[in-house]
Every structure is written in C-alpha cells, then in structure tokens.
Amino acid sequence: MKYMSKVNGGRGGIIINTASITSETPFPTIPIYAATKAAVSHFSRSFGDPLYSGKSGVKVIAINPGLTDTQILKNIADYSLYDPDVKVAFDVMRTKVPTQKVNNMGVGLLQVLEKAESGSVWTIENDQPAKRCLNPA
Ligand SMILES: NC(=O)C1=CN([C@@H]2O[C@H](COP(=O)(O)OP(=O)(O)OC[C@H]3O[C@@H](n4cnc5c(N)ncnc54)[C@H](O)[C@@H]3O)[C@@H](O)[C@H]2O)C=CC1
Ligand SMILES: CCCCC/C=C\C=C\C(=O)C/C=C\C/C=C\CCCC(=O)O
C-alpha cells in the first residue's frame, strides 16, 4: 500500500484479498477457518473505504470463492476437525456443496478487476459469474 499509493509517488492499483463464502455466515464445521475469512472480508471493506482509496488510488477488494477444486480440498484430511461428529457433518456437507473448476476463479477475477468498487466483496462460486456479495462479514 505504501509503495503503490499515489500520495508517495506510486501509480495506485488494486489489491485483491482472498476470503471465502465461509465468511458470509457462521460455519460450524470449520469455525476457525471461517472466522479468519470473516476477518479478511472485514479488513478489506475497512481499508477499501474512500477514506484511504480516494487519496491513495489503491482499491482494496475481497473475493469469496465457493468450494473450488484445488489442493486445499485434497489436504483436508490433514486438518484437525475438532470432534468425530464434526468430521461426519463435514463429509456430508462436501457431498451437497457443488465444487467449481479453478478456471472459473480466473474468469470471475477478471470480471471483478474490471468493475469492482473499492471496499466491495464478490462471491465467485458454482462456475457462475462473479456476483457482488450483499451480506459480507
Ligand atoms: N479451494 C477452495 O475451495 C477455496 C479456497 N479459498 C481460499 O483460496 C486461497 C487459495 O487456496 P487454494 O488455491 O484453494 O489452495 P492450495 O492449497 O492449492 O493453495 C494454497 C497455497 O498457499 C501456500 N501456503 C500455505 N501456507 C502458506 C504460508 N504460510 N506462506 C506462504 N504460502 C503458503 C501453499 O503452499 C499453496 O501453494 C486460500 O486463501 C483459501 O483459503 C477460499 C474459498 C474456497
Ligand atoms: C469443505 C467442505 C465444506 C463445504 C464448504 C463450502 C465452501 C468452502 C469454502 C472454503 O473456503 C473451504 C475450503 C477449504 C477448507 C480448508 C480448510 C479447513 C480448515 C479446517 C480447520 O479450521 O481446521
């Protein structure tokens, strides 16, 4: 931010912070992960305020990916899931939530870069176009 800021002779720019759809609502199966993502969303909304971006020319935006086919899902068995019943609930949820292709994150990200206002939060899920999140953390 310091070096990108127009105040310091920089060119401005865009910072995209990766939150998650788990930031939008309480997520009992992965509480710590979901809470950190809510923090990423809130942090981005605050630093994206025109109070900062108006002077700096640096937009700050958060994206909320839905479940996406990456390595993090293959590593999931390595994570502590707190309780055996939570593991069962987690596995059931996995079967119900659609997993999107990584490519859709690239497409969605370009849409966000083109039109997003500073301080906004965008959901990219289910192989659909990016949508502005109406109930961010
Ligand atoms: N795949 C999914 O379903 C979703 C992923 N996300 C978020 O997307 C972001 C990217 O994750 P994916 O590409 O899905 O997972 P990934 O496991 O493919 O990539 C994560 C990358 O982060 C790196 N990494 C981990 N700890 C690090 C550290 N301390 N310092 C530097 N690098 C570190 C890993 O080496 C890996 O290259 C993460 O913030 C994740 O929480 C959000 C919503 C859904
Ligand atoms: C993953 C099954 C639940 C389905 C939830 C839908 C979307 C999830 C999006 C995410 O951001 C979750 C992606 C990966 C989970 C990664 C880590 C879990 C860490 C668990 C923990 O807090 O110990």
mmCIF file of N, CA and C in Angstrom, residues 40-97:
data_model
loop_
_atom_site.group_PDB
_atom_site.id
_atom_site.type_symbol
_atom_site.label_atom_id
_atom_site.label_comp_id
_atom_site.label_asym_id
_atom_site.label_seq_id
_atom_site.Cartn_x
_atom_site.Cartn_y
_atom_site.Cartn_z
ATOM 1 N N VAL A 40 -10.763 -11.340 7.052
ATOM 2 C CA VAL A 40 -10.201 -10.873 5.773
ATOM 3 C C VAL A 40 -11.213 -9.963 5.059
ATOM 4 N N SER A 41 -12.477 -10.372 5.085
ATOM 5 C CA SER A 41 -13.532 -9.601 4.435
ATOM 6 C C SER A 41 -13.683 -8.231 5.100
ATOM 7 N N HIS A 42 -13.771 -8.249 6.413
ATOM 8 C CA HIS A 42 -13.987 -7.007 7.166
ATOM 9 C C HIS A 42 -12.787 -6.057 6.996
ATOM 10 N N PHE A 43 -11.615 -6.613 7.067
ATOM 11 C CA PHE A 43 -10.377 -5.844 6.890
ATOM 12 C C PHE A 43 -10.375 -5.157 5.519
ATOM 13 N N SER A 44 -10.769 -5.903 4.488
ATOM 14 C CA SER A 44 -10.757 -5.372 3.113
ATOM 15 C C SER A 44 -11.795 -4.271 2.952
ATOM 16 N N ARG A 45 -12.958 -4.455 3.568
ATOM 17 C CA ARG A 45 -14.003 -3.432 3.471
ATOM 18 C C ARG A 45 -13.559 -2.142 4.157
ATOM 19 N N SER A 46 -12.888 -2.275 5.279
ATOM 20 C CA SER A 46 -12.433 -1.085 6.007
ATOM 21 C C SER A 46 -11.315 -0.372 5.252
ATOM 22 N N PHE A 47 -10.306 -1.126 4.817
ATOM 23 C CA PHE A 47 -9.195 -0.489 4.097
ATOM 24 C C PHE A 47 -9.585 -0.077 2.678
ATOM 25 N N GLY A 48 -10.707 -0.599 2.187
ATOM 26 C CA GLY A 48 -11.187 -0.209 0.862
ATOM 27 C C GLY A 48 -12.013 1.063 0.892
ATOM 28 N N ASP A 49 -12.266 1.580 2.089
ATOM 29 C CA ASP A 49 -13.086 2.795 2.214
ATOM 30 C C ASP A 49 -12.414 3.956 1.469
ATOM 31 N N PRO A 50 -13.265 4.860 0.873
ATOM 32 C CA PRO A 50 -12.707 6.029 0.177
ATOM 33 C C PRO A 50 -11.795 6.888 1.057
ATOM 34 N N LEU A 51 -11.944 6.767 2.369
ATOM 35 C CA LEU A 51 -11.027 7.461 3.276
ATOM 36 C C LEU A 51 -9.572 7.174 2.892
ATOM 37 N N TYR A 52 -9.317 5.919 2.498
ATOM 38 C CA TYR A 52 -7.966 5.528 2.065
ATOM 39 C C TYR A 52 -7.833 5.550 0.538
ATOM 40 N N SER A 53 -8.760 4.860 -0.146
ATOM 41 C CA SER A 53 -8.587 4.661 -1.596
ATOM 42 C C SER A 53 -8.697 5.966 -2.370
ATOM 43 N N GLY A 54 -9.484 6.941 -1.833
ATOM 44 C CA GLY A 54 -9.649 8.228 -2.510
ATOM 45 C C GLY A 54 -8.315 8.931 -2.693
ATOM 46 N N LYS A 55 -7.471 8.863 -1.693
ATOM 47 C CA LYS A 55 -6.175 9.554 -1.775
ATOM 48 C C LYS A 55 -5.110 8.668 -2.431
ATOM 49 N N SER A 56 -5.129 7.398 -2.054
ATOM 50 C CA SER A 56 -4.024 6.513 -2.470
ATOM 51 C C SER A 56 -4.162 6.023 -3.906
ATOM 52 N N GLY A 57 -5.414 5.988 -4.415
ATOM 53 C CA GLY A 57 -5.629 5.385 -5.737
ATOM 54 C C GLY A 57 -5.476 3.875 -5.714
ATOM 55 N N VAL A 58 -5.459 3.300 -4.519
ATOM 56 C CA VAL A 58 -5.345 1.843 -4.383
ATOM 57 C C VAL A 58 -6.706 1.288 -3.955
ATOM 58 N N LYS A 59 -7.306 0.490 -4.843
ATOM 59 C CA LYS A 59 -8.574 -0.169 -4.487
ATOM 60 C C LYS A 59 -8.268 -1.417 -3.672
ATOM 61 N N VAL A 60 -9.072 -1.666 -2.651
ATOM 62 C CA VAL A 60 -8.940 -2.910 -1.881
ATOM 63 C C VAL A 60 -10.276 -3.651 -1.981
ATOM 64 N N ILE A 61 -10.212 -4.887 -2.450
ATOM 65 C CA ILE A 61 -11.411 -5.675 -2.765
ATOM 66 C C ILE A 61 -11.229 -7.077 -2.179
ATOM 67 N N ALA A 62 -12.318 -7.681 -1.736
ATOM 68 C CA ALA A 62 -12.231 -9.080 -1.275
ATOM 69 C C ALA A 62 -13.053 -9.972 -2.205
ATOM 70 N N ILE A 63 -12.571 -11.193 -2.398
ATOM 71 C CA ILE A 63 -13.349 -12.190 -3.135
ATOM 72 C C ILE A 63 -13.685 -13.354 -2.200
ATOM 73 N N ASN A 64 -14.877 -13.887 -2.399
ATOM 74 C CA ASN A 64 -15.341 -15.049 -1.643
ATOM 75 C C ASN A 64 -15.491 -16.235 -2.596
ATOM 76 N N PRO A 65 -14.454 -17.048 -2.778
ATOM 77 C CA PRO A 65 -14.644 -18.240 -3.608
ATOM 78 C C PRO A 65 -15.563 -19.246 -2.909
ATOM 79 N N GLY A 66 -16.387 -19.907 -3.707
ATOM 80 C CA GLY A 66 -17.068 -21.097 -3.205
ATOM 81 C C GLY A 66 -16.120 -22.281 -3.295
ATOM 82 N N LEU A 67 -16.628 -23.449 -2.970
ATOM 83 C CA LEU A 67 -15.794 -24.656 -2.989
ATOM 84 C C LEU A 67 -15.185 -24.823 -4.388
ATOM 85 N N THR A 68 -13.859 -24.926 -4.449
ATOM 86 C CA THR A 68 -13.126 -24.928 -5.734
ATOM 87 C C THR A 68 -12.129 -26.080 -5.738
ATOM 88 N N ASP A 69 -11.991 -26.712 -6.877
ATOM 89 C CA ASP A 69 -11.194 -27.939 -6.975
ATOM 90 C C ASP A 69 -9.689 -27.636 -6.950
ATOM 91 N N THR A 70 -9.136 -27.471 -5.755
ATOM 92 C CA THR A 70 -7.688 -27.209 -5.610
ATOM 93 C C THR A 70 -7.110 -28.159 -4.561
ATOM 94 N N GLN A 71 -5.805 -27.999 -4.365
ATOM 95 C CA GLN A 71 -5.086 -28.877 -3.451
ATOM 96 C C GLN A 71 -5.618 -28.802 -2.016
ATOM 97 N N ILE A 72 -6.146 -27.642 -1.631
ATOM 98 C CA ILE A 72 -6.594 -27.468 -0.235
ATOM 99 C C ILE A 72 -7.648 -28.532 0.129
ATOM 100 N N LEU A 73 -8.464 -28.900 -0.864
ATOM 101 C CA LEU A 73 -9.500 -29.907 -0.593
ATOM 102 C C LEU A 73 -8.888 -31.306 -0.480
ATOM 103 N N LYS A 74 -7.795 -31.525 -1.216
ATOM 104 C CA LYS A 74 -7.136 -32.845 -1.152
ATOM 105 C C LYS A 74 -6.388 -32.995 0.166
ATOM 106 N N ASN A 75 -6.002 -31.846 0.758
ATOM 107 C CA ASN A 75 -5.268 -31.880 2.027
ATOM 108 C C ASN A 75 -6.198 -31.876 3.235
ATOM 109 N N ILE A 76 -7.496 -31.848 2.974
ATOM 110 C CA ILE A 76 -8.440 -31.587 4.052
ATOM 111 C C ILE A 76 -8.331 -32.599 5.193
ATOM 112 N N ALA A 77 -7.973 -33.832 4.845
ATOM 113 C CA ALA A 77 -7.872 -34.857 5.884
ATOM 114 C C ALA A 77 -6.777 -34.531 6.897
ATOM 115 N N ASP A 78 -5.869 -33.625 6.518
ATOM 116 C CA ASP A 78 -4.794 -33.251 7.435
ATOM 117 C C ASP A 78 -5.250 -32.273 8.506
ATOM 118 N N TYR A 79 -6.395 -31.619 8.274
ATOM 119 C CA TYR A 79 -6.830 -30.604 9.217
ATOM 120 C C TYR A 79 -7.523 -31.232 10.419
ATOM 121 N N SER A 80 -7.303 -30.601 11.551
ATOM 122 C CA SER A 80 -7.999 -31.021 12.766
ATOM 123 C C SER A 80 -9.463 -30.619 12.644
ATOM 124 N N LEU A 81 -10.341 -31.538 12.821
ATOM 125 C CA LEU A 81 -11.767 -31.211 12.670
ATOM 126 C C LEU A 81 -12.508 -31.293 13.997
ATOM 127 N N TYR A 82 -11.771 -31.167 15.106
ATOM 128 C CA TYR A 82 -12.340 -30.877 16.433
ATOM 129 C C TYR A 82 -13.102 -32.000 17.120
ATOM 130 N N ASP A 83 -13.816 -32.842 16.374
ATOM 131 C CA ASP A 83 -14.720 -33.807 17.010
ATOM 132 C C ASP A 83 -15.148 -34.812 15.940
ATOM 133 N N PRO A 84 -15.303 -36.093 16.267
ATOM 134 C CA PRO A 84 -15.688 -37.081 15.253
ATOM 135 C C PRO A 84 -17.020 -36.747 14.573
ATOM 136 N N ASP A 85 -17.966 -36.170 15.321
ATOM 137 C CA ASP A 85 -19.261 -35.823 14.717
ATOM 138 C C ASP A 85 -19.105 -34.693 13.701
ATOM 139 N N VAL A 86 -18.152 -33.821 13.962
ATOM 140 C CA VAL A 86 -17.894 -32.729 13.019
ATOM 141 C C VAL A 86 -17.369 -33.290 11.704
ATOM 142 N N LYS A 87 -16.523 -34.296 11.815
ATOM 143 C CA LYS A 87 -15.977 -34.924 10.591
ATOM 144 C C LYS A 87 -17.116 -35.502 9.742
ATOM 145 N N VAL A 88 -18.083 -36.149 10.399
ATOM 146 C CA VAL A 88 -19.230 -36.715 9.669
ATOM 147 C C VAL A 88 -20.015 -35.585 8.991
ATOM 148 N N ALA A 89 -20.301 -34.520 9.746
ATOM 149 C CA ALA A 89 -21.076 -33.396 9.200
ATOM 150 C C ALA A 89 -20.332 -32.755 8.028
ATOM 151 N N PHE A 90 -19.037 -32.666 8.171
ATOM 152 C CA PHE A 90 -18.187 -32.075 7.144
ATOM 153 C C PHE A 90 -18.263 -32.893 5.852
ATOM 154 N N ASP A 91 -18.142 -34.214 5.993
ATOM 155 C CA ASP A 91 -18.188 -35.080 4.811
ATOM 156 C C ASP A 91 -19.550 -35.029 4.125
ATOM 157 N N VAL A 92 -20.619 -34.947 4.916
ATOM 158 C CA VAL A 92 -21.968 -34.848 4.344
ATOM 159 C C VAL A 92 -22.088 -33.537 3.567
ATOM 160 N N MET A 93 -21.581 -32.460 4.170
ATOM 161 C CA MET A 93 -21.660 -31.163 3.510
ATOM 162 C C MET A 93 -20.901 -31.183 2.181
ATOM 163 N N ARG A 94 -19.745 -31.836 2.169
ATOM 164 C CA ARG A 94 -18.946 -31.929 0.935
ATOM 165 C C ARG A 94 -19.759 -32.528 -0.205
ATOM 166 N N THR A 95 -20.602 -33.517 0.118
ATOM 167 C CA THR A 95 -21.374 -34.171 -0.942
ATOM 168 C C THR A 95 -22.507 -33.266 -1.442
ATOM 169 N N LYS A 96 -22.906 -32.281 -0.633
ATOM 170 C CA LYS A 96 -24.050 -31.438 -1.011
ATOM 171 C C LYS A 96 -23.641 -30.136 -1.701
ATOM 172 N N VAL A 97 -22.404 -29.698 -1.436
ATOM 173 C CA VAL A 97 -21.977 -28.407 -1.985
ATOM 174 C C VAL A 97 -21.247 -28.643 -3.303
#
